[in-house]
Short mmCIF file of C-alpha atoms and ligand atoms in Angstrom, two decimals:
data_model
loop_
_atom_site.label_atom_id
_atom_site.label_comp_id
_atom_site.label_asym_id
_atom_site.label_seq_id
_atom_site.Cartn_x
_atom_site.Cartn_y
_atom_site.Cartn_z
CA UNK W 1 -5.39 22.56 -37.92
CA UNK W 2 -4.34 19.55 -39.97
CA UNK W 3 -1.91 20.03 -42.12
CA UNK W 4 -0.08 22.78 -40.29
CA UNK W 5 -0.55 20.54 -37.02
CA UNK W 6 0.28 17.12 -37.49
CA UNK W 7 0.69 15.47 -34.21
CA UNK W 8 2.10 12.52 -35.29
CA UNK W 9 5.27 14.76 -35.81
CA UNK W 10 6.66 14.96 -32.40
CA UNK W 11 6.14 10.83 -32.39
CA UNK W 12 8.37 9.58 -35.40
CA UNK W 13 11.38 8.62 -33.27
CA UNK W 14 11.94 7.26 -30.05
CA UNK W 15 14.63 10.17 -29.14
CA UNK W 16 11.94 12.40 -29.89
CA UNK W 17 9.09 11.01 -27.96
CA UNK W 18 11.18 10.56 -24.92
CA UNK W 19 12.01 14.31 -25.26
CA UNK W 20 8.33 15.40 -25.25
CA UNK W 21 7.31 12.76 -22.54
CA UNK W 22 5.06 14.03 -19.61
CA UNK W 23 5.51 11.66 -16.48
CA UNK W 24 8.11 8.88 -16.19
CA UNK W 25 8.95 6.35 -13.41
CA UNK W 26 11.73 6.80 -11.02
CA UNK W 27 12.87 4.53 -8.31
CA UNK W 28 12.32 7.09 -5.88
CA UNK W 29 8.33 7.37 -6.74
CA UNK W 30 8.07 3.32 -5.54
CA UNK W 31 7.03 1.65 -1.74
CA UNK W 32 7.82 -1.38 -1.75
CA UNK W 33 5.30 -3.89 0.21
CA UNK W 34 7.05 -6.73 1.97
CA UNK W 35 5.21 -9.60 3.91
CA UNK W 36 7.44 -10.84 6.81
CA UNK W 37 6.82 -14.18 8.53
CA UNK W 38 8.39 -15.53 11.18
CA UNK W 39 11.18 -18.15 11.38
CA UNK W 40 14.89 -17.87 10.07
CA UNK W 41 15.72 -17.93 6.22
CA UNK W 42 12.17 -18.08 5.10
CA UNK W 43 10.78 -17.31 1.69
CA UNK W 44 7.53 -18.92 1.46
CA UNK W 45 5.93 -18.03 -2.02
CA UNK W 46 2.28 -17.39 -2.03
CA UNK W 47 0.61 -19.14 -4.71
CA UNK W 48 -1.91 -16.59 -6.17
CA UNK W 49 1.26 -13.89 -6.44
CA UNK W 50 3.43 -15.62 -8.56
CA UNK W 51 6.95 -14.17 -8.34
CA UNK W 52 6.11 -12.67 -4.63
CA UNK W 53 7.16 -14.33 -1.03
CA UNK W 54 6.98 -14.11 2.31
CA UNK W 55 10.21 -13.36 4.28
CA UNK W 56 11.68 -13.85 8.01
CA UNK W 57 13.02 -11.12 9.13
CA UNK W 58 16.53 -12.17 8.10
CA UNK W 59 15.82 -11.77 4.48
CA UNK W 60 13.50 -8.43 5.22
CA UNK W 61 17.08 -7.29 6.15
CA UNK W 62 18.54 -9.05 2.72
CA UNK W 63 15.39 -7.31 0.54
CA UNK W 64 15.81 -4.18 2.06
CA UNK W 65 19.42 -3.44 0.91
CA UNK W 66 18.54 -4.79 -2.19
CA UNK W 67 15.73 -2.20 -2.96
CA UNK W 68 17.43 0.48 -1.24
CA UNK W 69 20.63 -0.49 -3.82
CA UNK W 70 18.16 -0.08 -6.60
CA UNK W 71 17.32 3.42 -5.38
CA UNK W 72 13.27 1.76 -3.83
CA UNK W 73 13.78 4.08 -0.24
CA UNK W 74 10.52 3.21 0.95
CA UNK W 75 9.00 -0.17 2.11
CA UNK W 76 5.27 -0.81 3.39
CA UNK W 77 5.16 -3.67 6.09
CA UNK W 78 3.09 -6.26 6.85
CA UNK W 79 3.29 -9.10 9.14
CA UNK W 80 1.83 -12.47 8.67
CA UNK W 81 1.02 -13.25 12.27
CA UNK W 82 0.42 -16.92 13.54
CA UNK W 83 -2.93 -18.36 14.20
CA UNK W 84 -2.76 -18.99 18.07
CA UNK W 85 -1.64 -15.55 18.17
CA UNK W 86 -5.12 -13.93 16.80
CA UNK W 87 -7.81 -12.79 19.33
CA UNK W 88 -11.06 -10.57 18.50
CA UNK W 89 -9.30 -7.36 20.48
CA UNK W 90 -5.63 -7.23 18.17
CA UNK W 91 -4.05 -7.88 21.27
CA UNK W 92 -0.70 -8.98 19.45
CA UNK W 93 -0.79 -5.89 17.87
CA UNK W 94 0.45 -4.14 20.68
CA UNK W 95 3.22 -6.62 21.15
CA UNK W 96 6.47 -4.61 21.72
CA UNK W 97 7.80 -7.64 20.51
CA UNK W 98 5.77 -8.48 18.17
CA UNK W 99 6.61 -9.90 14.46
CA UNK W 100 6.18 -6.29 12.53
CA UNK W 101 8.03 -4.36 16.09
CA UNK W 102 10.99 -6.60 15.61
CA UNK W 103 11.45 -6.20 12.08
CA UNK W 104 10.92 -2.45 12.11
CA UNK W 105 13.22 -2.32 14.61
CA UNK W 106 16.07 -4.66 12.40
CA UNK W 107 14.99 -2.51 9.49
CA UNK W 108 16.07 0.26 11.35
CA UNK W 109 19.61 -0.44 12.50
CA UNK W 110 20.55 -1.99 9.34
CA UNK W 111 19.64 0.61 7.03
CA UNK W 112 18.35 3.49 8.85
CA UNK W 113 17.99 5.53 5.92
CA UNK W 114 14.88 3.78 4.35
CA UNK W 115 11.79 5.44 5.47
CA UNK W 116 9.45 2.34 7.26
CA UNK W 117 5.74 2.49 6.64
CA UNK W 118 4.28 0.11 8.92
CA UNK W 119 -0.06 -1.18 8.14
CA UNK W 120 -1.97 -0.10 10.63
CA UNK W 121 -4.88 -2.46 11.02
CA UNK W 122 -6.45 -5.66 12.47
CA UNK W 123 -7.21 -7.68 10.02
CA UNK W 124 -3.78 -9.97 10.26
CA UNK W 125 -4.66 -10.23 14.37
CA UNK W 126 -8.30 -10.98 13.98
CA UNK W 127 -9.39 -14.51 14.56
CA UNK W 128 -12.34 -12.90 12.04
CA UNK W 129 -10.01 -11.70 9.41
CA UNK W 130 -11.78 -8.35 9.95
CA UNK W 131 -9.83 -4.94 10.33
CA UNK W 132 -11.69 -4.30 13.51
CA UNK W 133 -12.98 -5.72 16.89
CA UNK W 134 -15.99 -7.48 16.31
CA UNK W 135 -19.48 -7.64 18.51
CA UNK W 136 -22.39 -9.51 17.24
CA UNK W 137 -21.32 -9.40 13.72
CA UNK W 138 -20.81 -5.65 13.62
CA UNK W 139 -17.15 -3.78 13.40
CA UNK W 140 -16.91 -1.56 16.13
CA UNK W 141 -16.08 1.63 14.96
CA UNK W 142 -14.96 3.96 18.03
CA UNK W 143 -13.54 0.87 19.84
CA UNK W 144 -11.18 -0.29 16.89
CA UNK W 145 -9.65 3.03 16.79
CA UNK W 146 -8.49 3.45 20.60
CA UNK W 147 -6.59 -0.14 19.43
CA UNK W 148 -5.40 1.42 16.47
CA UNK W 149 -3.92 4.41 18.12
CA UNK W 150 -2.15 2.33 20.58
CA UNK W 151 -0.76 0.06 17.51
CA UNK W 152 0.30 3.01 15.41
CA UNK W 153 2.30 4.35 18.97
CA UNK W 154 3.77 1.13 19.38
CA UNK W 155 4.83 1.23 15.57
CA UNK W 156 6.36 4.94 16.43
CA UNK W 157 8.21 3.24 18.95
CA UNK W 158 9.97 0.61 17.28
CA UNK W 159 11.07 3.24 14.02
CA UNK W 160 8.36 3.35 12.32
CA UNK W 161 9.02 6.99 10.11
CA UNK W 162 5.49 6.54 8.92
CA UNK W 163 2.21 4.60 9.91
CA UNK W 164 -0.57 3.36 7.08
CA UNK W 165 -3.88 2.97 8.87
CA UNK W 166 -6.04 0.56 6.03
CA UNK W 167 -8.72 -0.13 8.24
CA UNK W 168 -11.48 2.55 7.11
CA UNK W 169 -12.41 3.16 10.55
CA UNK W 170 -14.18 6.70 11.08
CA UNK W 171 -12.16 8.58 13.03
CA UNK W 172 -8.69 6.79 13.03
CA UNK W 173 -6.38 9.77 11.79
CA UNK W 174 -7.45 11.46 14.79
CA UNK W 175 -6.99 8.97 17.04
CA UNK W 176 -3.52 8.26 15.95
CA UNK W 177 -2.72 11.96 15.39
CA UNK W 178 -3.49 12.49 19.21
CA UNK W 179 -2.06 9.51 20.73
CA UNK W 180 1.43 10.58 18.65
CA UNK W 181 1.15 13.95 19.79
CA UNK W 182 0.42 13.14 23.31
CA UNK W 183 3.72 10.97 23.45
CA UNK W 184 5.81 13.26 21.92
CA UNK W 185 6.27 10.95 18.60
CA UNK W 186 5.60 14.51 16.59
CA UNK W 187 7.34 13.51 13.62
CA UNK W 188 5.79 9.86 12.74
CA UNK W 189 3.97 10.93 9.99
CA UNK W 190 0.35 9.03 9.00
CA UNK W 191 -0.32 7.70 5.15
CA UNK W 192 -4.18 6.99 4.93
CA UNK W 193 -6.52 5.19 3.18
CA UNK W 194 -8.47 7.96 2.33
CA UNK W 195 -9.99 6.21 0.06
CA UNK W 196 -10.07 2.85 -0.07
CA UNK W 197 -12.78 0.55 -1.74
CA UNK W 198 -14.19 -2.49 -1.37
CA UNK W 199 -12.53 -4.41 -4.13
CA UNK W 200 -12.37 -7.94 -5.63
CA UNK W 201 -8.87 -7.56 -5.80
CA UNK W 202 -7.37 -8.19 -2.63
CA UNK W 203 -8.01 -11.68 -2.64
CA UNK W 204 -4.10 -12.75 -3.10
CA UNK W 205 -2.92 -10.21 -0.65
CA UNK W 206 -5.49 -12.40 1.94
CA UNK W 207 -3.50 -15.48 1.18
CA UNK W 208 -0.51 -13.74 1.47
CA UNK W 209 -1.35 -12.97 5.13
CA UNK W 210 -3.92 -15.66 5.65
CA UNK W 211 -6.11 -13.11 6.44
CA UNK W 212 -9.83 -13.90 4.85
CA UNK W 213 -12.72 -12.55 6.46
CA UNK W 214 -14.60 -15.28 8.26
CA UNK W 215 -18.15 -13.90 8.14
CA UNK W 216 -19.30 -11.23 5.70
CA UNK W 217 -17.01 -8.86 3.78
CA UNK W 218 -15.92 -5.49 4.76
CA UNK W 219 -18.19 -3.66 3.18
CA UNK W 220 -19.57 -1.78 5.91
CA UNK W 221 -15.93 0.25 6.15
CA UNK W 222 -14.54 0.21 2.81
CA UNK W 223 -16.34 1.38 0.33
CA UNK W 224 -18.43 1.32 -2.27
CA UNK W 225 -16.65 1.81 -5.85
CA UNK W 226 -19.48 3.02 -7.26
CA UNK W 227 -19.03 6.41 -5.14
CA UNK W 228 -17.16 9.28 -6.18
CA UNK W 229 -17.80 12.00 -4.14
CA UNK W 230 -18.02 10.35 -1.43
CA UNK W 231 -14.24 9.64 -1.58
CA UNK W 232 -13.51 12.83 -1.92
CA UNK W 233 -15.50 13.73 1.61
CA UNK W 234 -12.92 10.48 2.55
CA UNK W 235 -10.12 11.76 1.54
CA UNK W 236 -10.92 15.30 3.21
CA UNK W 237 -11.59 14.30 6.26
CA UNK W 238 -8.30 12.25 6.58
CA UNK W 239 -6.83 15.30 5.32
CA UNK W 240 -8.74 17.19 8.01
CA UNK W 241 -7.79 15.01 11.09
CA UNK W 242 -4.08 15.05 10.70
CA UNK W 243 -2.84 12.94 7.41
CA UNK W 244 0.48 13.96 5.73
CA UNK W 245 -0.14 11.47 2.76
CA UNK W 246 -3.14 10.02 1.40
CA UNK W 247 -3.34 6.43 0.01
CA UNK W 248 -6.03 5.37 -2.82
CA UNK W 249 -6.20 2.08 -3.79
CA UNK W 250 -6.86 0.25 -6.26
CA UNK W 251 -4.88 2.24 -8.53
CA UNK W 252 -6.68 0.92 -11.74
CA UNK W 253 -10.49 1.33 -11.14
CA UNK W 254 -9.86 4.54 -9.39
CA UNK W 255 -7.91 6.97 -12.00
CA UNK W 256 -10.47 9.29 -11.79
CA UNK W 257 -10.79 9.56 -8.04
CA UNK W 258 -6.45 10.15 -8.16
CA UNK W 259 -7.17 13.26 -10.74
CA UNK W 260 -9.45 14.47 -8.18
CA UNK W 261 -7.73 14.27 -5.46
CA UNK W 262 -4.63 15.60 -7.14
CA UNK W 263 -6.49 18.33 -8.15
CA UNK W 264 -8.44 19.17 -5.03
CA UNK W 265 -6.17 18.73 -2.66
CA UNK W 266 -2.01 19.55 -1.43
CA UNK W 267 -0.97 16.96 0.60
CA UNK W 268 1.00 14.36 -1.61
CA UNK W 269 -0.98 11.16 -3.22
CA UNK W 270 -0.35 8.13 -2.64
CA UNK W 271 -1.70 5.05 -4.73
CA UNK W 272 -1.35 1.07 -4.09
CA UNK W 273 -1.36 -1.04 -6.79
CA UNK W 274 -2.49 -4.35 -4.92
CA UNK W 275 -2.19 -7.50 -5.11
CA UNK W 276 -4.74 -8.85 -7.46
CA UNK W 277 -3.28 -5.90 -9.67
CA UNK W 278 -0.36 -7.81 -9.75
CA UNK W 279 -1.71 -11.20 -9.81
CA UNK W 280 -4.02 -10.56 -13.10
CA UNK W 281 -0.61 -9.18 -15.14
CA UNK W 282 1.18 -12.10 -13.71
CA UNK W 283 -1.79 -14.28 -14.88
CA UNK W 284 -2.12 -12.45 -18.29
CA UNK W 285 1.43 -12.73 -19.28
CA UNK W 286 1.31 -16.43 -18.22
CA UNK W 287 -1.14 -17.44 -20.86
CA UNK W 288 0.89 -14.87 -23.02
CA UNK W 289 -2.15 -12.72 -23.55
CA UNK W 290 -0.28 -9.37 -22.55
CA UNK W 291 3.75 -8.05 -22.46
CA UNK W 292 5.07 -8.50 -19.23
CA UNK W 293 7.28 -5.60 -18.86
CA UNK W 294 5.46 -3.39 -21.75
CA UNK W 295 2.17 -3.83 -19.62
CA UNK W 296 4.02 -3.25 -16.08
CA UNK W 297 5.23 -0.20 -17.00
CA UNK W 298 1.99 1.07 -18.79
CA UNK W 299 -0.10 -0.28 -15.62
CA UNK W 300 2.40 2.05 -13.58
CA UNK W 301 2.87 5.07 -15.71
CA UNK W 302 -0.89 5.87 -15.92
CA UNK W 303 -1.07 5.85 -12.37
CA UNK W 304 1.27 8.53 -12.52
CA UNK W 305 -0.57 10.15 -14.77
CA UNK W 306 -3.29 10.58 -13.16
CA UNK W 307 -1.81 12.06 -10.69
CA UNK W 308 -0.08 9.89 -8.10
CA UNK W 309 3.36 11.16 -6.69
CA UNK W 310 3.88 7.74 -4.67
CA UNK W 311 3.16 4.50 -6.18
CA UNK W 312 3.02 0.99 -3.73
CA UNK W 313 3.05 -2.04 -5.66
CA UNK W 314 4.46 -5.24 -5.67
CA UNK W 315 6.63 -4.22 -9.22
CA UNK W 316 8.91 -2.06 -7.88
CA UNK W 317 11.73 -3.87 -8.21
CA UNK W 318 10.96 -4.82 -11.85
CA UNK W 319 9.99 -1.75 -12.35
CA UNK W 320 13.13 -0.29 -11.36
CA UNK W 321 15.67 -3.03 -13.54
CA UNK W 322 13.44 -2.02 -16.12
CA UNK W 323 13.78 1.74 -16.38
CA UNK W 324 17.15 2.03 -14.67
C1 PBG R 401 -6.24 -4.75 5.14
C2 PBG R 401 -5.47 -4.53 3.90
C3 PBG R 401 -5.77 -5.11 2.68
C4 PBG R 401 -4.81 -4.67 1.79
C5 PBG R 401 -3.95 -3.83 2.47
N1 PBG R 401 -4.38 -3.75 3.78
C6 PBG R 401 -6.78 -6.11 2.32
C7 PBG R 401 -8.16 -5.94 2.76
O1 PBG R 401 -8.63 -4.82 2.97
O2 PBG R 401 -8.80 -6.95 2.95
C8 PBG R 401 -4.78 -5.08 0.37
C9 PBG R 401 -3.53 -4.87 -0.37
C10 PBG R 401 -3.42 -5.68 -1.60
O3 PBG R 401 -4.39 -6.33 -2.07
O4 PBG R 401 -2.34 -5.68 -2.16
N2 PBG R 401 -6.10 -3.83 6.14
#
């Protein structure tokens, strides 16, 4: 009790309040997301994520030694596929030679070490920017997943150390889980999106991939952010079908649901800061309402806090030059 506690003590230099400091960053906590596109020494910047690009594979190879210099082992892939390429059925998905096959594949031979998430969904095949096959309007559920599967095992194939489903299919882990047992690929491991919601703020990551719905919104599979337990019965029954890591995203309107899941469950947590994340610090610093790197590594460290071991965003390189 005040005066024989005064917490303001342990604050009065900066020595001292790094010494008593409960989480900090480390390149090691950080995926880094990369859009590839094809074509040769291409960096196509996407408007609404000022500062971020799309890259052909060539420069994938170029980024990747980069962040792996930095000490960033991890990168999260996702390809931005061409329009006379989409179907309804993610055909191109199971491409062995497809845009996201080929660069895991480059990834792989010229720096094997990195560990290569590849996104497991259809939403960058779909002709209905939708993350599963469509009929009448609906998402098909038990259909999508068979596709899925057979994407995540062509992934495994290529290199892929780990595959991200991000659809919010019921069902997928398993489906994935069995297929990669079945063909022996029993070390791919699977990230999920146990718990992902429907959010406002993938909007830039759509224009990054050109990858709007067409009809509707996908709020029949993600879900609703005004739930809480129910991610929790998400997250579990991920958990339950065969996830090694589970992904929650947002990362800032879900802090509680990361303390939860910390706390409930033992398999490491995963959380994505996405892209309109990024885009509303990138924004905010722009009209010079908020400190760039002050704010990015606030936004980061109470994700941390709350619980995440892995973070994905779209800072982790500035992240890094900052605290390195
Ligand atoms: C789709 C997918 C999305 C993101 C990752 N995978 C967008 C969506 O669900 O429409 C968003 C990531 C971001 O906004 O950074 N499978």
């Amino acid at each position: 009790m005040f005066p024989l506690n005064r917490n303001r003590r342990l604050r009065n230099k900066e020595s001292l309040r790094n010494l008593i400091r409960e989480h900090r960053l480390h390149p090691h906590d950080f995926i880094a997301p990369l859009f590839i596109t094809e074509g040769k020494n291409k960096k196509t910047p996407i408007e609404s994520m000022p500062g971020y690009y799309r890259l052909s594979i060539d420069n994938i190879k170029k980024e990747v030694k980069s962040l792996w210099s930095l000490g960033i082992q991890s990168v999260l892939l996702f390809p931005k596929v061409d329009d006379k390429l989409k179907d309804n059925l993610g055909k191109e998905a199971l491409n062995p030679h497809g845009l996201i096959q080929k660069t895991i594949k480059e990834i792989k031979n010229s720096c094997p070490d990195i560990t290569i998430i590849s996104d497991v969904a259809l939403d960058p095949y779909s002709i209905h920017g939708h993350d599963g096959i469509i009929k009448e309007n609906k998402i098909l559920n038990d259909e999508t997943n068979k596709v899925l599967a057979e994407m995540a095992l062509s992934h495994a194939k290529s290199g892929a150390d780990i595959v991200a489903p991000s659809d919010m299919m019921d069902g997928r882990v398993l489906s994935i889980r069995t297929v990669l047992e079945q063909n022996n690929f029993l070390e791919t491991g699977i990230m999920s999106y146990g718990a992902k919601f429907a959010s406002s703020l993938y909007g830039p990551f759509r224009d990054a991939l050109d990858s709007k719905p067409g009809f509707g919104d996908k709020k029949t599979y993600q879900m609703d952010f005004s739930n809480f337990k129910e991610s929790i019965s998400e997250i579990k029954a991920d958990i339950d079908e065969g996830a090694d890591i589970i992904m929650i995203k947002p990362g800032i309107t879900n802090l509680d649901i990361i303390n939860e899941a910390k706390n409930t469950f033992n398999v490491p947590i995963a959380v994505y800061q996405v892209s309109g994340e990024y885009s509303m610090i990138k924004a905010g610093v722009k009209m010079g309402y908020v400190n760039h790197n002050e704010f990015l590594i606030e936004s980061l460290t109470v994700i941390k806090r709350a619980g995440a071991n892995i973070i994905a965003t779209y800072f982790a390189k500035e992240a890094v030059e900052l605290i390195s």
